[in-house]
Amino acid sequence: MRLKPNDTVNSRFLLKILPAFFLVSLFFLVTLSYFELNNAKKSHNQLVQEKTDNLARLLTEPVWQLSTKLSVNILKTTLDASDIICIKLEQDSDITPLIMEGECNDLSSEEVLEFNSPIIYLDLRNTSRSLGIVYLYTKNATQWSSITKQLITLTALSLTLFITLIIITSVAFRSTIITPLSRVSKSLKYYRQTGQRVPVNWDSTDELGQLISNYNRNLARQTEIEADLKEAHLKTENALSSLKEAQTNLIHSEKMASLGSLVAGIAHEINTPLGNSLTVATTVSDITRNISKDIESGALTKSALDSFIESITEASTILERNLETAAKQIRNFKNVAVDQTSEKRRKFDLKQVIDEIIYTLNPLIKHTPFDIEVSVPPDISLDSYPGPLGQIITNCFNNTLLHGFEGKSSGLIRIEANLINEKYLSLIISDNGNGMSPAECEKAFDPFFTTKLGYGGSGLGLNLVYNLTTTILGGTVDINSKINMGVTLNFKLPISAPGAHRTQGYV
Ligand SMILES: Nc1ncnc2c1ncn2[C@@H]1O[C@H](COP(=O)(O)OP(=O)(O)OP(=O)(O)O)[C@@H](O)[C@H]1O
Ligand SMILES: [Mg+2]
């Protein structure tokens, strides 16, 4: 920011100091003028008085001789040669008149000053006799003219003093205060513009010098701190990217783990129809070999042929049914597995997808004392991500089996979905198992929170549930639980997931 000339420290300082200087100079001028005036008055009065005394002495002889003519001449000469306006000669003798010379009309005015001196005659015996009084009148104003010149000189001197003081003060103020301050200001401005810290070059040991050396020390300290911060920031960034990588890997392995449990279950399930089919195929092969032998030896009877056809028909039916079951299981598994590994958005029927997921999870619960109950109304159509939805249900399901039903001889998992309005649906996944303490419940969604540390738990299952729900599905989830009262997860999911990205459905 550029300062206005009026806002600079220098001008503000001068504005404050100027009136003081001015008043001091004025005070000196007035005081000196006063004394000068008094002195001038005194010396003027003294001069006029001396002149009066001299005149009195000069007039002694003519007055004694009663020479009025000479007296008048002396008075006239005195009047011509000076600034006297009127001269009066008052004689003690009755025969000689009062002599007045000059402008003696208005002598009572305040502007007229009167001086007088007695005319004393000393006779041969040295006795003094008063012959009269001589009066001299001058104008008061005439004194001003005599001191005006001095006053002008004095004013000029005061003015010079005033200006010199201002210049000296301004220069001193600049060199001791403004210059170091402006260097600090330049250093700060340079830092603002370029981000570089340049120390200020100033050598004095006064307060400002100390301030500037503190400033320089702080600059150096800030540079060090900044370098440390940069290093720490770099380390943090590296650590963060490693953490993110580790998190991605963990999430991936978490997904793969739940997929692995699906694979194990489905493999077990498919084993049954495939085993049945194999047995039937072996039986078919046996009876076919037997009938071939009968044909070769010509011992084939009609009843044997009928029984063979009947067995083959029955075997085909069994094979068909078992292979159909296996195919269905593989189809469902394929849907769920592809959904869970691809995270693709598509339009799907909620009930159908949940049924497929439950179907693939069923083998995990089939031979346990636990039950699963699903209540999803038909025809809820979603435009969302079935993979993450399946992942959420699988994780909750696994948690119930692992934690909720640990040590239990019976238990029920419930999955319930309902439309809230045309934009949202509610999905509730609950169990009636061991439940959690309030402290566990509070941390349940935190990454790496697990009560099974060292027993296969990584503490990412519910965190993944939370992240998938709130990010990719665009919904919310909260958890309610009490010890021995089971766990309930309440989801609120949008019918249409957020995000512009949309891919076509797949087979
Ligand atoms: N249905 C449940 N019943 C009781 N406790 C549960 C239930 N679900 C989760 N928990 C508790 O919450 C903790 C965190 O669950 P989460 O799924 O995040 O991690 P985990 O199951 O321990 O490990 P991972 O799922 O990563 O293998 C569990 O360790 C468990 O103590
Ligand atoms: Mg878990």
XYZ file of N, CA and C and ligand atoms in Angstrom, residues 254 399-400 403-404 431 435-436 444 449-452 456-463 487, ligand 1:
97
model
N -9.540 -56.368 1.735
C -10.786 -56.588 2.474
C -11.880 -57.080 1.512
N -19.695 -59.853 9.808
C -19.509 -59.351 11.175
C -20.442 -60.060 12.146
N -21.698 -60.242 11.717
C -22.657 -60.909 12.604
C -22.185 -62.329 12.918
N -18.633 -61.837 14.993
C -18.667 -61.174 16.307
C -20.004 -61.357 17.015
N -21.101 -61.101 16.257
C -22.429 -61.100 16.881
C -22.828 -62.472 17.403
N -29.055 -57.842 13.725
C -28.956 -59.206 14.276
C -29.332 -59.139 15.746
N -23.979 -57.955 20.399
C -24.024 -56.493 20.488
C -22.674 -55.890 20.860
N -22.680 -54.589 21.057
C -21.437 -53.870 21.374
C -21.665 -52.930 22.546
N -17.002 -47.857 16.055
C -17.187 -48.967 15.118
C -16.797 -48.613 13.682
N -10.401 -50.073 13.777
C -10.945 -50.444 15.079
C -11.475 -51.880 14.997
N -10.892 -52.735 15.819
C -11.332 -54.137 15.833
C -11.152 -54.712 17.230
N -12.036 -55.612 17.608
C -11.843 -56.330 18.880
C -11.235 -57.706 18.590
N -10.871 -57.903 17.330
C -10.291 -59.209 16.949
C -8.865 -59.023 16.424
N -7.349 -62.195 13.013
C -7.849 -62.047 11.645
C -8.617 -60.772 11.394
N -8.909 -59.988 12.435
C -9.666 -58.751 12.211
C -8.718 -57.607 11.856
N -9.077 -56.849 10.815
C -8.237 -55.692 10.479
C -8.934 -54.383 10.860
N -10.201 -54.448 11.190
C -10.933 -53.237 11.596
C -11.297 -52.350 10.432
N -11.361 -52.928 9.229
C -11.710 -52.110 8.065
C -13.110 -52.407 7.523
N -13.724 -53.477 8.033
C -15.022 -53.901 7.490
C -16.077 -52.817 7.594
N -16.323 -52.312 8.809
C -17.372 -51.300 8.981
C -16.935 -49.952 8.406
N -15.618 -49.701 8.414
C -15.144 -48.462 7.800
C -15.452 -48.451 6.311
N -27.028 -55.852 17.028
C -26.553 -54.640 16.345
C -27.541 -54.313 15.229
N -22.673 -57.544 14.346
C -21.752 -57.263 15.277
N -21.922 -57.726 16.546
C -21.003 -57.442 17.498
N -19.886 -56.698 17.294
C -19.674 -56.229 16.052
C -20.593 -56.478 14.986
N -20.115 -55.860 13.879
C -18.960 -55.275 14.233
N -18.682 -55.470 15.523
C -17.543 -54.946 16.297
O -17.004 -53.868 15.550
C -15.610 -54.081 15.307
C -15.228 -53.484 13.970
O -15.802 -54.242 12.921
P -15.089 -54.243 11.532
O -15.913 -55.023 10.587
O -14.779 -52.851 11.161
O -13.708 -54.948 11.831
P -13.423 -56.474 12.077
O -14.614 -57.267 11.722
O -12.902 -56.628 13.453
O -12.250 -56.746 11.062
P -12.408 -56.918 9.462
O -13.851 -56.711 9.143
O -11.556 -55.810 8.913
O -11.908 -58.243 9.153
C -15.433 -55.540 15.392
O -14.103 -55.884 15.771
C -16.445 -55.929 16.458
O -15.916 -55.776 17.750
